[in-house]
Amino acid sequence: MNISELIAQKLPDLPDKPGCYIMRNREGKIIYVGKAVSLRKRVQSYFRNTTLHKADPKLRGLLKSAWDIEWLTARSEAEALLTEGKLIKEYKPRYNVAFRDDKRFLMLRAEPSEPFPQFKVCRFARNDGAVYFGPYVSSRAARLTLDFVEKHYGLRKCEPRIPDKETYRHCINDIVRYCSAPCIGKVSREEYVRRFQEACAFLRGERIHVFDKLKEEIKQCSDKLDFERAADLRDTLFAIKEVIKQRTRIVQGPKTKKEKAIAGLSELKKMLNLKKFPHIIECFDVSNISGTLSTASMVCAVDGIPAPARYRQFRIKTVQGINDFEMIAEALERRYKRLLEEKGEMLYKTYLFLTFLFNTNNSSRIIFAVKIPDAPEGS
């Protein structure tokens, strides 16, 4: 089985880092998304002779259809898993089976505006003024974290928005000394809200002493041979640290991501004197190591929101040494010449071309203008 030239060129450039890899077919459609602890080892393993010979029909079909490959690096395996799930849900690649249902990773949600706020598990973050912590890569991690926070800070579990004495009659949490029982006045509303705010600060990683206390409790449980409890506490500690490390806490304020994007597009439309909002924005940058291994990267936003699946990388082929202008020119030429061949005059109806003046000789603009013809009149 032959490997496409595009993939063969990119295999040596794969980083030895966690992340997601994206396989596309000849038409540029995403056909598979995967995650890896090491992108280099995982992706290269697909194209070894032993793998190609022993592959099952599904894998053979995938490798036969794969024409191009891209990747996104992540800070941890957990973050890569979250990104993988998001991409699969968005693009529904043909060769992916996992994540096809509508399940999402769990988060903790609370409404600070409630008289006695409490945390609950949810799968969706909405624009409702609530605060969200997560997502957690497993339901067990989310529920262990919720259990620890409720017990440590004495937060309530009961369903009523405003608990009262009738609620207390059917509650066992105070009896087992987990709840601070605001329903019968054991703590004031002000004290309960303070506890809730401390819990939020802990979930943000701002209460280091609680982590130290948790570690000490793990040690005590181990000394008492209560290994099951120690394991639960250890997993709780790991789950909270993973969320903090990823910094994926979501706070829905007065504006949603879409509203912020529209505000930014409005400002751009005004600055550039455009007739309408730019639908697709593509930005380029180049990098090299002392004039070698030159690469151009393209990031993309659709309707003002980053679209990682549209990101591209270009290995610079025609430029020697350090010349950012010429490298940008090559990347622009390759990108839009291909689009021009595929879309024809429709390209000018969907893409906005901006001319940038580089340095005094304007070299990149001239090269770009020579290679890419001007838009037809009236387009």
Short mmCIF file of C-alpha atoms in Angstrom, two decimals:
data_model
loop_
_atom_site.label_atom_id
_atom_site.label_comp_id
_atom_site.label_asym_id
_atom_site.label_seq_id
_atom_site.Cartn_x
_atom_site.Cartn_y
_atom_site.Cartn_z
CA MET A 1 0.00 0.00 0.00
CA ASN A 2 1.45 3.34 -1.07
CA ILE A 3 1.58 6.35 1.26
CA SER A 4 0.60 9.71 -0.19
CA GLU A 5 3.47 12.11 -0.85
CA LEU A 6 1.93 14.72 1.46
CA ILE A 7 1.85 12.33 4.41
CA ALA A 8 5.35 11.00 3.69
CA GLN A 9 6.70 14.56 3.77
CA LYS A 10 5.04 15.36 7.09
CA LEU A 11 5.87 12.20 9.05
CA PRO A 12 9.40 13.37 10.04
CA ASP A 13 7.98 16.66 11.37
CA LEU A 14 5.60 15.12 13.89
CA PRO A 15 6.36 16.32 17.44
CA ASP A 16 6.99 13.96 20.34
CA LYS A 17 4.16 15.60 22.31
CA PRO A 18 0.56 14.77 23.26
CA GLY A 19 -2.13 15.99 20.92
CA CYS A 20 -4.67 15.16 18.22
CA TYR A 21 -4.04 14.12 14.62
CA ILE A 22 -6.46 14.64 11.74
CA MET A 23 -6.53 12.58 8.55
CA ARG A 24 -8.10 13.96 5.36
CA ASN A 25 -8.93 12.37 2.01
CA ARG A 26 -8.12 13.74 -1.46
CA GLU A 27 -11.07 16.14 -1.31
CA GLY A 28 -9.83 17.61 1.98
CA LYS A 29 -12.63 16.06 4.03
CA ILE A 30 -11.80 14.91 7.55
CA ILE A 31 -12.09 11.11 7.69
CA TYR A 32 -10.45 10.34 11.04
CA VAL A 33 -9.49 12.10 14.27
CA GLY A 34 -7.31 10.45 16.91
CA LYS A 35 -5.38 11.37 20.05
CA ALA A 36 -1.93 10.33 21.21
CA VAL A 37 0.47 10.70 24.11
CA SER A 38 3.20 11.04 21.47
CA LEU A 39 1.99 12.25 18.08
CA ARG A 40 5.22 11.12 16.43
CA LYS A 41 5.10 7.53 17.71
CA ARG A 42 1.36 7.08 17.21
CA VAL A 43 1.03 8.44 13.68
CA GLN A 44 4.25 6.89 12.40
CA SER A 45 3.07 3.51 13.72
CA TYR A 46 0.21 3.56 11.16
CA PHE A 47 2.60 3.59 8.23
CA ARG A 48 5.09 0.89 9.24
CA ASN A 49 5.22 -2.12 6.93
CA THR A 50 4.20 -4.47 9.76
CA THR A 51 1.09 -2.39 10.47
CA LEU A 52 0.10 -2.17 6.80
CA HIS A 53 0.42 -5.96 6.36
CA LYS A 54 -1.51 -6.88 9.53
CA ALA A 55 -4.19 -4.16 9.31
CA ASP A 56 -7.85 -5.16 9.51
CA PRO A 57 -10.24 -4.08 6.70
CA LYS A 58 -11.30 -0.91 8.52
CA LEU A 59 -7.72 0.26 9.09
CA ARG A 60 -6.78 -0.64 5.52
CA GLY A 61 -9.68 1.45 4.26
CA LEU A 62 -8.60 4.39 6.42
CA LEU A 63 -4.97 4.27 5.31
CA LYS A 64 -5.96 3.84 1.67
CA SER A 65 -8.21 6.92 1.85
CA ALA A 66 -5.79 9.09 3.86
CA TRP A 67 -4.21 11.74 1.65
CA ASP A 68 -3.09 14.42 4.12
CA ILE A 69 -2.49 14.64 7.85
CA GLU A 70 -2.51 17.52 10.35
CA TRP A 71 -2.02 17.72 14.09
CA LEU A 72 -2.74 19.88 17.11
CA THR A 73 -0.47 19.67 20.14
CA ALA A 74 -1.90 19.65 23.68
CA ARG A 75 -0.53 20.24 27.16
CA SER A 76 -1.60 16.82 28.43
CA GLU A 77 -3.24 13.57 27.38
CA ALA A 78 -6.45 14.70 29.08
CA GLU A 79 -6.56 17.89 27.01
CA ALA A 80 -5.92 15.85 23.87
CA LEU A 81 -8.85 13.59 24.76
CA LEU A 82 -11.15 16.59 25.18
CA THR A 83 -10.05 18.09 21.87
CA GLU A 84 -10.52 14.74 20.12
CA GLY A 85 -14.09 14.46 21.39
CA LYS A 86 -14.90 18.02 20.31
CA LEU A 87 -13.54 17.50 16.79
CA ILE A 88 -15.32 14.18 16.32
CA LYS A 89 -18.66 15.62 17.42
CA GLU A 90 -18.22 18.59 15.11
CA TYR A 91 -17.05 16.81 11.94
CA LYS A 92 -18.35 13.23 12.44
CA PRO A 93 -15.47 11.57 10.54
CA ARG A 94 -16.34 8.42 8.64
CA TYR A 95 -13.82 6.17 10.40
CA ASN A 96 -14.52 7.28 13.97
CA VAL A 97 -16.88 5.17 16.05
CA ALA A 98 -16.34 6.64 19.54
CA PHE A 99 -18.00 9.92 20.47
CA ARG A 100 -20.74 9.42 17.87
CA ASP A 101 -23.44 9.77 20.55
CA ASP A 102 -24.37 13.11 22.09
CA LYS A 103 -22.65 12.51 25.41
CA ARG A 104 -20.33 15.23 26.66
CA PHE A 105 -17.69 15.33 29.35
CA LEU A 106 -19.03 16.19 32.78
CA MET A 107 -18.68 19.58 34.45
CA LEU A 108 -19.63 21.01 37.83
CA ARG A 109 -22.22 23.78 37.71
CA ALA A 110 -23.43 26.23 40.35
CA GLU A 111 -25.59 29.35 40.42
CA PRO A 112 -24.00 32.01 42.68
CA SER A 113 -27.23 34.03 42.61
CA GLU A 114 -29.14 31.36 44.56
CA PRO A 115 -29.68 31.98 48.29
CA PHE A 116 -27.86 28.72 49.11
CA PRO A 117 -25.78 27.78 46.02
CA GLN A 118 -24.81 24.17 45.40
CA PHE A 119 -22.82 22.23 42.82
CA LYS A 120 -24.43 19.82 40.40
CA VAL A 121 -23.10 17.65 37.60
CA CYS A 122 -23.98 18.67 34.04
CA ARG A 123 -22.82 18.07 30.47
CA PHE A 124 -23.53 21.44 28.82
CA ALA A 125 -22.34 24.97 29.60
CA ARG A 126 -25.03 27.53 28.87
CA ASN A 127 -25.23 31.30 28.88
CA ASP A 128 -27.25 31.38 32.10
CA GLY A 129 -25.05 33.30 34.54
CA ALA A 130 -23.90 30.11 36.26
CA VAL A 131 -20.27 29.14 36.86
CA TYR A 132 -18.85 25.93 35.42
CA PHE A 133 -15.76 23.95 36.39
CA GLY A 134 -14.32 21.28 34.15
CA PRO A 135 -14.67 19.40 31.94
CA TYR A 136 -13.60 16.17 33.64
CA VAL A 137 -12.37 13.37 31.41
CA SER A 138 -14.34 10.73 33.32
CA SER A 139 -17.62 10.72 35.20
CA ARG A 140 -15.87 9.17 38.20
CA ALA A 141 -13.43 12.08 38.41
CA ALA A 142 -16.29 14.58 38.33
CA ARG A 143 -18.32 12.79 41.01
CA LEU A 144 -15.32 12.25 43.31
CA THR A 145 -14.52 15.96 43.06
CA LEU A 146 -18.13 16.90 43.79
CA ASP A 147 -18.23 14.55 46.77
CA PHE A 148 -15.02 15.99 48.24
CA VAL A 149 -16.08 19.62 47.80
CA GLU A 150 -19.49 19.02 49.37
CA LYS A 151 -18.02 17.24 52.38
CA HIS A 152 -15.04 19.55 52.92
CA TYR A 153 -17.04 22.78 52.72
CA GLY A 154 -20.33 21.50 54.14
CA LEU A 155 -22.36 22.28 51.03
CA ARG A 156 -25.87 20.97 50.65
CA LYS A 157 -27.04 18.16 48.38
CA CYS A 158 -30.81 18.63 48.71
CA GLU A 159 -32.98 19.57 45.73
CA PRO A 160 -35.12 22.54 46.94
CA ARG A 161 -33.84 25.95 45.87
CA ILE A 162 -34.45 27.28 49.38
CA PRO A 163 -34.23 24.42 51.92
CA ASP A 164 -36.32 24.65 55.08
CA LYS A 165 -37.17 22.61 58.19
CA GLU A 166 -39.41 20.30 56.16
CA THR A 167 -36.44 19.56 53.93
CA TYR A 168 -34.32 18.79 57.00
CA ARG A 169 -36.80 16.13 58.20
CA HIS A 170 -35.95 14.00 55.17
CA CYS A 171 -32.21 14.73 55.11
CA ILE A 172 -29.45 12.50 56.44
CA ASN A 173 -26.49 14.63 55.38
CA ASP A 174 -26.49 16.66 58.59
CA ILE A 175 -26.77 13.48 60.66
CA VAL A 176 -23.58 12.13 59.11
CA ARG A 177 -21.98 15.56 59.61
CA TYR A 178 -21.40 16.41 55.99
CA CYS A 179 -23.85 19.28 55.48
CA SER A 180 -23.67 22.61 57.34
CA ALA A 181 -27.51 22.54 57.51
CA PRO A 182 -28.44 26.13 56.57
CA CYS A 183 -32.06 24.95 56.39
CA ILE A 184 -32.35 24.96 60.19
CA GLY A 185 -30.00 27.86 60.82
CA LYS A 186 -26.88 25.94 61.89
CA VAL A 187 -24.98 28.41 59.72
CA SER A 188 -26.18 31.79 58.48
CA ARG A 189 -26.75 32.50 54.81
CA GLU A 190 -23.64 34.73 54.80
CA GLU A 191 -21.51 31.94 56.27
CA TYR A 192 -22.89 29.41 53.78
CA VAL A 193 -22.15 31.73 50.82
CA ARG A 194 -18.61 32.23 52.17
CA ARG A 195 -18.13 28.43 52.20
CA PHE A 196 -19.40 28.24 48.63
CA GLN A 197 -16.99 30.97 47.51
CA GLU A 198 -14.12 29.13 49.20
CA ALA A 199 -15.12 25.96 47.31
CA CYS A 200 -15.03 27.89 44.01
CA ALA A 201 -11.59 29.26 44.89
CA PHE A 202 -10.40 25.72 45.64
CA LEU A 203 -11.64 24.46 42.26
CA ARG A 204 -9.73 27.31 40.62
CA GLY A 205 -6.55 26.15 42.36
CA GLU A 206 -6.36 29.18 44.67
CA ARG A 207 -6.39 27.30 47.99
CA ILE A 208 -3.11 25.40 48.06
CA HIS A 209 -3.44 24.53 51.75
CA VAL A 210 -6.48 22.37 50.94
CA PHE A 211 -4.37 20.33 48.52
CA ASP A 212 -1.80 19.86 51.27
CA LYS A 213 -4.55 18.75 53.65
CA LEU A 214 -5.85 16.33 51.03
CA LYS A 215 -2.37 14.83 50.61
CA GLU A 216 -2.09 14.43 54.39
CA GLU A 217 -5.48 12.69 54.50
CA ILE A 218 -4.33 10.29 51.77
CA LYS A 219 -1.26 9.43 53.85
CA GLN A 220 -3.37 8.87 56.98
CA CYS A 221 -5.73 6.54 55.11
CA SER A 222 -2.76 4.57 53.78
CA ASP A 223 -1.29 4.27 57.28
CA LYS A 224 -4.63 2.90 58.49
CA LEU A 225 -4.64 0.44 55.56
CA ASP A 226 -7.81 2.09 54.22
CA PHE A 227 -6.48 1.85 50.69
CA GLU A 228 -9.86 2.21 48.99
CA ARG A 229 -10.47 5.61 50.60
CA ALA A 230 -6.87 6.64 49.90
CA ALA A 231 -7.30 5.72 46.22
CA ASP A 232 -10.51 7.77 45.99
CA LEU A 233 -8.80 10.81 47.53
CA ARG A 234 -5.80 10.36 45.24
CA ASP A 235 -8.07 10.25 42.18
CA THR A 236 -9.91 13.33 43.44
CA LEU A 237 -6.64 15.23 43.80
CA PHE A 238 -5.52 14.16 40.32
CA ALA A 239 -8.86 15.11 38.72
CA ILE A 240 -8.86 18.62 40.22
CA LYS A 241 -5.24 19.24 39.28
CA GLU A 242 -5.88 18.12 35.70
CA VAL A 243 -8.74 20.60 35.31
CA ILE A 244 -6.68 23.41 36.83
CA LYS A 245 -3.68 22.54 34.63
CA GLN A 246 -5.79 22.66 31.49
CA ARG A 247 -7.34 25.95 32.61
CA THR A 248 -10.57 24.90 31.01
CA ARG A 249 -12.84 26.46 33.59
CA ILE A 250 -15.76 28.01 31.77
CA VAL A 251 -17.50 31.09 33.11
CA GLN A 252 -20.50 32.23 31.12
CA GLY A 253 -20.72 35.99 31.53
CA PRO A 254 -23.04 38.51 29.92
CA LYS A 255 -21.60 37.73 26.45
CA THR A 256 -21.29 34.35 24.79
CA LYS A 257 -18.34 33.36 22.61
CA LYS A 258 -20.47 34.02 19.52
CA GLU A 259 -21.48 37.49 20.70
CA LYS A 260 -17.84 38.39 21.38
CA ALA A 261 -16.90 37.13 17.92
CA ILE A 262 -19.60 39.27 16.30
CA ALA A 263 -18.38 42.32 18.21
CA GLY A 264 -14.84 41.72 16.94
CA LEU A 265 -16.04 41.21 13.36
CA SER A 266 -18.04 44.43 13.55
CA GLU A 267 -14.93 46.33 14.55
CA LEU A 268 -12.91 44.68 11.74
CA LYS A 269 -15.63 45.46 9.20
CA LYS A 270 -15.55 49.10 10.23
CA MET A 271 -11.73 49.36 10.21
CA LEU A 272 -11.41 47.81 6.73
CA ASN A 273 -14.52 49.52 5.33
CA LEU A 274 -16.08 46.21 4.29
CA LYS A 275 -19.60 45.82 2.95
CA LYS A 276 -20.27 42.76 5.12
CA PHE A 277 -18.69 40.64 7.84
CA PRO A 278 -15.71 38.49 6.74
CA HIS A 279 -16.90 34.88 6.92
CA ILE A 280 -13.46 33.22 6.83
CA ILE A 281 -10.24 34.78 8.12
CA GLU A 282 -6.91 33.04 7.52
CA CYS A 283 -3.66 34.25 9.10
CA PHE A 284 -0.13 33.15 8.23
CA ASP A 285 3.17 33.13 10.09
CA VAL A 286 6.54 31.53 9.44
CA SER A 287 9.28 30.01 11.58
CA ASN A 288 12.69 28.44 11.03
CA ILE A 289 15.73 27.21 12.94
CA SER A 290 18.73 29.26 11.84
CA GLY A 291 17.44 29.28 8.28
CA THR A 292 16.62 25.56 8.16
CA LEU A 293 13.43 23.50 8.65
CA SER A 294 11.37 26.50 7.54
CA THR A 295 7.64 26.14 8.08
CA ALA A 296 4.61 28.34 7.48
CA SER A 297 1.55 27.96 9.66
CA MET A 298 -1.99 29.05 8.86
CA VAL A 299 -4.71 29.52 11.47
CA CYS A 300 -8.33 30.09 10.58
CA ALA A 301 -11.43 31.65 12.12
CA VAL A 302 -14.95 31.05 10.81
CA ASP A 303 -17.40 33.81 11.72
CA GLY A 304 -14.84 35.11 14.20
CA ILE A 305 -14.42 31.81 16.09
CA PRO A 306 -11.19 29.75 15.84
CA ALA A 307 -11.60 26.64 13.66
CA PRO A 308 -8.67 24.29 14.53
CA ALA A 309 -9.75 21.69 11.96
CA ARG A 310 -8.99 24.22 9.20
CA TYR A 311 -5.46 24.96 10.41
CA ARG A 312 -2.69 24.12 7.95
CA GLN A 313 1.10 23.75 7.92
CA PHE A 314 3.35 24.27 4.90
CA ARG A 315 6.92 23.03 4.61
CA ILE A 316 8.78 25.76 2.74
CA LYS A 317 10.31 24.29 -0.43
CA THR A 318 11.60 27.14 -2.60
CA VAL A 319 13.20 29.57 -0.12
CA GLN A 320 16.71 29.12 1.23
CA GLY A 321 17.97 30.90 4.34
CA ILE A 322 16.01 33.43 6.39
CA ASN A 323 13.54 35.41 4.28
CA ASP A 324 10.17 35.75 5.96
CA PHE A 325 8.66 37.73 3.08
CA GLU A 326 9.45 35.09 0.47
CA MET A 327 8.27 32.30 2.80
CA ILE A 328 4.94 34.04 3.37
CA ALA A 329 4.66 34.53 -0.39
CA GLU A 330 5.19 30.80 -1.04
CA ALA A 331 2.60 29.82 1.56
CA LEU A 332 0.05 32.29 0.16
CA GLU A 333 0.68 31.11 -3.38
CA ARG A 334 0.29 27.42 -2.52
CA ARG A 335 -2.79 27.98 -0.40
CA TYR A 336 -4.80 30.21 -2.72
CA LYS A 337 -3.61 28.78 -6.01
CA ARG A 338 -5.04 25.45 -4.92
CA LEU A 339 -8.29 27.09 -3.80
CA LEU A 340 -8.49 28.98 -7.07
CA GLU A 341 -8.21 25.72 -9.01
CA GLU A 342 -10.92 24.12 -6.87
CA LYS A 343 -13.37 27.00 -6.57
CA GLY A 344 -12.68 29.15 -9.63
CA GLU A 345 -14.32 32.57 -9.55
CA MET A 346 -16.35 31.52 -6.48
CA LEU A 347 -13.13 32.02 -4.51
CA TYR A 348 -13.49 35.78 -4.80
CA LYS A 349 -17.02 35.66 -3.44
CA THR A 350 -16.05 33.80 -0.27
CA TYR A 351 -12.53 35.05 0.53
CA LEU A 352 -11.32 38.53 1.35
CA PHE A 353 -7.81 39.26 0.04
CA LEU A 354 -5.75 41.82 1.92
CA THR A 355 -2.56 43.25 0.47
CA PHE A 356 0.18 43.71 3.07
CA LEU A 357 3.14 45.97 2.33
CA PHE A 358 6.26 44.17 3.52
CA ASN A 359 9.36 46.27 4.04
CA THR A 360 10.22 48.87 1.39
CA ASN A 361 10.63 46.64 -1.62
CA ASN A 362 7.11 45.20 -1.27
CA SER A 363 8.49 41.85 -2.46
CA SER A 364 5.82 39.57 -1.05
CA ARG A 365 2.96 41.55 -2.54
CA ILE A 366 4.55 41.54 -5.99
CA ILE A 367 5.19 37.78 -5.91
CA PHE A 368 1.67 37.11 -4.71
CA ALA A 369 0.15 39.36 -7.39
CA VAL A 370 2.14 37.66 -10.15
CA LYS A 371 1.17 34.13 -9.09
CA ILE A 372 -2.48 34.74 -8.20
CA PRO A 373 -4.54 36.57 -10.88
CA ASP A 374 -6.66 39.57 -9.98
CA ALA A 375 -10.32 39.07 -9.17
CA PRO A 376 -12.66 39.33 -12.15
CA GLU A 377 -14.44 42.63 -12.54
CA GLY A 378 -17.61 42.93 -10.51
CA SER A 379 -16.69 40.16 -8.08
#
